[in-house]
mmCIF file of C-alpha atoms in Angstrom:
data_model
loop_
_atom_site.group_PDB
_atom_site.id
_atom_site.type_symbol
_atom_site.label_atom_id
_atom_site.label_comp_id
_atom_site.label_asym_id
_atom_site.label_seq_id
_atom_site.Cartn_x
_atom_site.Cartn_y
_atom_site.Cartn_z
ATOM 1 C CA UNK A 1 19.890 5.867 8.200
ATOM 2 C CA UNK A 2 20.156 4.421 4.678
ATOM 3 C CA UNK A 3 23.087 2.173 5.534
ATOM 4 C CA UNK A 4 21.512 1.096 8.797
ATOM 5 C CA UNK A 5 18.248 0.167 7.112
ATOM 6 C CA UNK A 6 20.101 -1.808 4.438
ATOM 7 C CA UNK A 7 22.132 -3.652 7.097
ATOM 8 C CA UNK A 8 18.929 -4.531 8.947
ATOM 9 C CA UNK A 9 17.237 -5.878 5.832
ATOM 10 C CA UNK A 10 20.300 -7.902 4.845
ATOM 11 C CA UNK A 11 20.035 -9.845 8.105
ATOM 12 C CA UNK A 12 16.929 -11.585 6.756
ATOM 13 C CA UNK A 13 17.822 -14.255 4.202
ATOM 14 C CA UNK A 14 14.530 -13.703 2.394
ATOM 15 C CA UNK A 15 15.608 -10.183 1.370
ATOM 16 C CA UNK A 16 18.331 -9.130 -1.065
ATOM 17 C CA UNK A 17 19.314 -5.455 -1.054
ATOM 18 C CA UNK A 18 20.141 -4.671 -4.682
ATOM 19 C CA UNK A 19 21.072 -1.012 -4.330
ATOM 20 C CA UNK A 20 21.234 2.164 -2.236
ATOM 21 C CA UNK A 21 20.405 5.624 -3.560
ATOM 22 C CA UNK A 22 21.349 9.006 -2.126
ATOM 23 C CA UNK A 23 18.396 10.838 -3.727
ATOM 24 C CA UNK A 24 15.208 10.324 -5.720
ATOM 25 C CA UNK A 25 16.844 10.655 -9.104
ATOM 26 C CA UNK A 26 19.406 7.996 -8.276
ATOM 27 C CA UNK A 27 16.638 5.759 -6.924
ATOM 28 C CA UNK A 28 14.813 5.925 -10.262
ATOM 29 C CA UNK A 29 18.027 5.157 -12.164
ATOM 30 C CA UNK A 30 18.828 2.236 -9.886
ATOM 31 C CA UNK A 31 15.317 0.846 -10.233
ATOM 32 C CA UNK A 32 15.665 0.882 -13.997
ATOM 33 C CA UNK A 33 18.960 -1.033 -13.878
ATOM 34 C CA UNK A 34 18.233 -3.445 -11.004
ATOM 35 C CA UNK A 35 14.443 -3.988 -11.303
ATOM 36 C CA UNK A 36 13.769 -4.577 -7.576
ATOM 37 C CA UNK A 37 10.505 -6.059 -6.262
ATOM 38 C CA UNK A 38 10.273 -3.334 -3.631
ATOM 39 C CA UNK A 39 11.620 0.237 -3.424
ATOM 40 C CA UNK A 40 11.872 1.836 0.025
ATOM 41 C CA UNK A 41 11.828 5.636 -0.268
ATOM 42 C CA UNK A 42 12.207 8.533 2.149
ATOM 43 C CA UNK A 43 9.943 11.540 1.624
ATOM 44 C CA UNK A 44 12.654 14.165 2.063
ATOM 45 C CA UNK A 45 15.149 13.044 -0.569
ATOM 46 C CA UNK A 46 17.067 15.749 -2.471
ATOM 47 C CA UNK A 47 16.584 16.499 -6.172
ATOM 48 C CA UNK A 48 13.510 14.308 -6.546
ATOM 49 C CA UNK A 49 11.514 13.827 -3.345
ATOM 50 C CA UNK A 50 9.809 10.627 -2.243
ATOM 51 C CA UNK A 51 6.348 11.452 -3.597
ATOM 52 C CA UNK A 52 7.709 12.458 -7.013
ATOM 53 C CA UNK A 53 9.970 9.404 -7.161
ATOM 54 C CA UNK A 54 7.106 7.130 -6.203
ATOM 55 C CA UNK A 55 4.891 8.546 -8.936
ATOM 56 C CA UNK A 56 7.627 8.091 -11.551
ATOM 57 C CA UNK A 57 8.454 4.546 -10.415
ATOM 58 C CA UNK A 58 4.817 3.485 -10.452
ATOM 59 C CA UNK A 59 4.292 4.948 -13.909
ATOM 60 C CA UNK A 60 7.466 3.541 -15.481
ATOM 61 C CA UNK A 61 7.795 0.299 -13.579
ATOM 62 C CA UNK A 62 4.360 -0.811 -12.301
ATOM 63 C CA UNK A 63 5.839 -4.149 -11.144
ATOM 64 C CA UNK A 64 7.841 -2.377 -8.420
ATOM 65 C CA UNK A 65 6.025 -1.955 -5.106
ATOM 66 C CA UNK A 66 6.983 1.355 -3.500
ATOM 67 C CA UNK A 67 7.052 1.819 0.273
ATOM 68 C CA UNK A 68 7.496 5.174 1.958
ATOM 69 C CA UNK A 69 9.677 5.165 5.082
ATOM 70 C CA UNK A 70 9.572 8.527 6.784
ATOM 71 C CA UNK A 71 9.464 10.479 10.046
ATOM 72 C CA UNK A 72 6.477 12.499 8.799
ATOM 73 C CA UNK A 73 3.170 11.808 10.520
ATOM 74 C CA UNK A 74 1.324 14.432 8.504
ATOM 75 C CA UNK A 75 -1.892 13.084 7.019
ATOM 76 C CA UNK A 76 -1.375 15.077 3.823
ATOM 77 C CA UNK A 77 1.895 13.208 3.232
ATOM 78 C CA UNK A 78 0.166 9.848 3.763
ATOM 79 C CA UNK A 79 -2.602 10.712 1.308
ATOM 80 C CA UNK A 80 -0.137 12.119 -1.205
ATOM 81 C CA UNK A 81 1.807 8.859 -1.088
ATOM 82 C CA UNK A 82 -1.311 6.732 -1.519
ATOM 83 C CA UNK A 83 -2.532 8.904 -4.388
ATOM 84 C CA UNK A 84 0.625 8.229 -6.419
ATOM 85 C CA UNK A 85 0.449 4.475 -5.820
ATOM 86 C CA UNK A 86 2.564 3.792 -2.723
ATOM 87 C CA UNK A 87 2.012 0.264 -1.378
ATOM 88 C CA UNK A 88 2.718 1.402 2.164
ATOM 89 C CA UNK A 89 3.540 4.239 4.503
ATOM 90 C CA UNK A 90 5.915 3.392 7.369
ATOM 91 C CA UNK A 91 7.384 5.477 10.159
ATOM 92 C CA UNK A 92 11.102 5.384 10.938
ATOM 93 C CA UNK A 93 10.542 4.660 14.610
ATOM 94 C CA UNK A 94 8.866 1.315 13.885
ATOM 95 C CA UNK A 95 10.497 -1.797 15.436
ATOM 96 C CA UNK A 96 13.154 -3.356 13.131
ATOM 97 C CA UNK A 97 11.329 -6.666 12.877
ATOM 98 C CA UNK A 98 8.149 -4.941 11.720
ATOM 99 C CA UNK A 99 10.065 -3.098 9.003
ATOM 100 C CA UNK A 100 11.416 -6.383 7.675
ATOM 101 C CA UNK A 101 7.928 -7.898 7.642
ATOM 102 C CA UNK A 102 6.493 -4.800 5.959
ATOM 103 C CA UNK A 103 9.032 -5.095 3.111
ATOM 104 C CA UNK A 104 8.186 -8.791 2.691
ATOM 105 C CA UNK A 105 4.475 -7.927 2.695
ATOM 106 C CA UNK A 106 5.074 -5.349 -0.035
ATOM 107 C CA UNK A 107 6.856 -7.964 -2.089
ATOM 108 C CA UNK A 108 3.702 -10.110 -1.860
ATOM 109 C CA UNK A 109 1.546 -7.207 -2.968
ATOM 110 C CA UNK A 110 0.090 -6.574 0.508
ATOM 111 C CA UNK A 111 -0.322 -2.945 1.629
ATOM 112 C CA UNK A 112 1.014 -1.774 4.979
ATOM 113 C CA UNK A 113 0.335 1.530 6.724
ATOM 114 C CA UNK A 114 1.824 2.542 10.072
ATOM 115 C CA UNK A 115 -0.839 1.787 12.712
ATOM 116 C CA UNK A 116 -0.929 5.330 14.060
ATOM 117 C CA UNK A 117 -1.481 6.729 10.573
ATOM 118 C CA UNK A 118 -4.050 4.051 9.656
ATOM 119 C CA UNK A 119 -6.136 4.825 12.743
ATOM 120 C CA UNK A 120 -6.270 8.527 11.772
ATOM 121 C CA UNK A 121 -7.179 7.668 8.209
ATOM 122 C CA UNK A 122 -9.942 5.331 9.352
ATOM 123 C CA UNK A 123 -11.291 7.918 11.749
ATOM 124 C CA UNK A 124 -11.525 10.418 8.916
ATOM 125 C CA UNK A 125 -13.170 7.893 6.588
ATOM 126 C CA UNK A 126 -15.720 6.977 9.224
ATOM 127 C CA UNK A 127 -16.916 10.584 9.347
ATOM 128 C CA UNK A 128 -17.631 10.462 5.638
ATOM 129 C CA UNK A 129 -20.275 7.747 5.383
ATOM 130 C CA UNK A 130 -20.780 7.135 1.636
ATOM 131 C CA UNK A 131 -24.584 6.685 1.781
ATOM 132 C CA UNK A 132 -25.568 8.337 5.038
ATOM 133 C CA UNK A 133 -26.454 5.022 6.720
ATOM 134 C CA UNK A 134 -25.060 3.502 9.885
ATOM 135 C CA UNK A 135 -23.481 0.716 7.826
ATOM 136 C CA UNK A 136 -20.702 2.174 5.591
ATOM 137 C CA UNK A 137 -20.711 -1.078 3.601
ATOM 138 C CA UNK A 138 -24.428 -0.941 2.781
ATOM 139 C CA UNK A 139 -23.683 0.344 -0.734
ATOM 140 C CA UNK A 140 -21.782 -2.873 -1.606
ATOM 141 C CA UNK A 141 -23.235 -6.055 -3.071
ATOM 142 C CA UNK A 142 -22.619 -9.342 -1.240
ATOM 143 C CA UNK A 143 -19.928 -10.274 -3.755
ATOM 144 C CA UNK A 144 -18.221 -6.898 -3.406
ATOM 145 C CA UNK A 145 -18.156 -7.408 0.373
ATOM 146 C CA UNK A 146 -16.511 -10.776 -0.110
ATOM 147 C CA UNK A 147 -13.856 -9.251 -2.360
ATOM 148 C CA UNK A 148 -13.224 -6.409 0.081
ATOM 149 C CA UNK A 149 -12.846 -8.875 2.960
ATOM 150 C CA UNK A 150 -10.236 -10.829 1.034
ATOM 151 C CA UNK A 151 -8.477 -7.590 0.133
ATOM 152 C CA UNK A 152 -8.160 -6.940 3.864
ATOM 153 C CA UNK A 153 -6.525 -10.340 4.213
ATOM 154 C CA UNK A 154 -3.854 -9.219 1.764
ATOM 155 C CA UNK A 155 -4.890 -11.437 -1.144
ATOM 156 C CA UNK A 156 -4.059 -10.429 -4.710
ATOM 157 C CA UNK A 157 -6.563 -10.495 -7.546
ATOM 158 C CA UNK A 158 -5.460 -13.957 -8.745
ATOM 159 C CA UNK A 159 -5.777 -15.383 -5.240
ATOM 160 C CA UNK A 160 -9.202 -13.766 -4.752
ATOM 161 C CA UNK A 161 -10.326 -15.254 -8.066
ATOM 162 C CA UNK A 162 -9.208 -18.709 -6.956
ATOM 163 C CA UNK A 163 -10.872 -18.375 -3.524
ATOM 164 C CA UNK A 164 -14.221 -17.226 -4.959
ATOM 165 C CA UNK A 165 -14.019 -19.400 -8.103
ATOM 166 C CA UNK A 166 -14.450 -16.452 -10.453
ATOM 167 C CA UNK A 167 -12.239 -15.002 -13.185
ATOM 168 C CA UNK A 168 -9.468 -12.502 -12.466
ATOM 169 C CA UNK A 169 -11.038 -9.841 -14.764
ATOM 170 C CA UNK A 170 -14.252 -10.192 -12.709
ATOM 171 C CA UNK A 171 -12.278 -9.608 -9.540
ATOM 172 C CA UNK A 172 -10.736 -6.484 -11.041
ATOM 173 C CA UNK A 173 -14.230 -5.216 -11.864
ATOM 174 C CA UNK A 174 -15.416 -5.838 -8.332
ATOM 175 C CA UNK A 175 -12.375 -4.091 -6.851
ATOM 176 C CA UNK A 176 -12.968 -1.078 -9.091
ATOM 177 C CA UNK A 177 -16.627 -0.916 -7.993
ATOM 178 C CA UNK A 178 -15.605 -1.123 -4.299
ATOM 179 C CA UNK A 179 -13.133 1.740 -4.716
ATOM 180 C CA UNK A 180 -15.706 3.850 -6.559
ATOM 181 C CA UNK A 181 -18.568 3.213 -4.145
ATOM 182 C CA UNK A 182 -16.543 3.783 -0.982
ATOM 183 C CA UNK A 183 -14.572 6.652 -2.542
ATOM 184 C CA UNK A 184 -11.158 5.143 -1.919
ATOM 185 C CA UNK A 185 -8.122 6.124 -3.934
ATOM 186 C CA UNK A 186 -6.498 2.684 -3.953
ATOM 187 C CA UNK A 187 -6.460 -0.831 -2.558
ATOM 188 C CA UNK A 188 -4.412 0.159 0.490
ATOM 189 C CA UNK A 189 -7.147 2.488 1.738
ATOM 190 C CA UNK A 190 -9.843 -0.116 1.041
ATOM 191 C CA UNK A 191 -7.883 -2.882 2.827
ATOM 192 C CA UNK A 192 -7.262 -0.687 5.894
ATOM 193 C CA UNK A 193 -10.928 0.284 6.059
ATOM 194 C CA UNK A 194 -12.051 -3.328 5.715
ATOM 195 C CA UNK A 195 -9.702 -4.511 8.416
ATOM 196 C CA UNK A 196 -11.536 -2.175 10.797
ATOM 197 C CA UNK A 197 -15.124 -2.714 9.686
ATOM 198 C CA UNK A 198 -15.216 -6.368 8.668
ATOM 199 C CA UNK A 199 -13.530 -8.025 11.668
#
């Protein structure tokens, strides 16, 4: 699986595969030496599993975007990955072309969650209306809605700042308020939610 995935990614000239790891500990060591833009991890790796490796990578090397590639469709695994900072959660049965695009998206700082998992997550979030109203976005200011909409489009803080003609620190503040008000753990959850409710 590892070799096959690497061979697939190497077919795209926009991607350079800088290393393969047999387990989580080796993945962390490789990341330290090679400093990749994106790390693609399996959940069930020996020694250090995917969730643990993701947490360590995000803490030590925040510039590396971590994507989980797994056969697990358990919601608890998805939420565990998002909680430790994963930029995406992909299933191994996804079409090859979509995997390539997901890795490229991660390199641009855009979250990606397998559609089947995202729909379950959204269904769960919809049952937990933050303010008890019919509009789950009612708790947000107009500016916060604008920021959330641009998050759903995959824009980074700098790009949002340029689009709205505000400072990047101000964008960070708005993003933090959105996450707090809607009770999301990270940008990936917020972007997935916005893609459903603001289209």
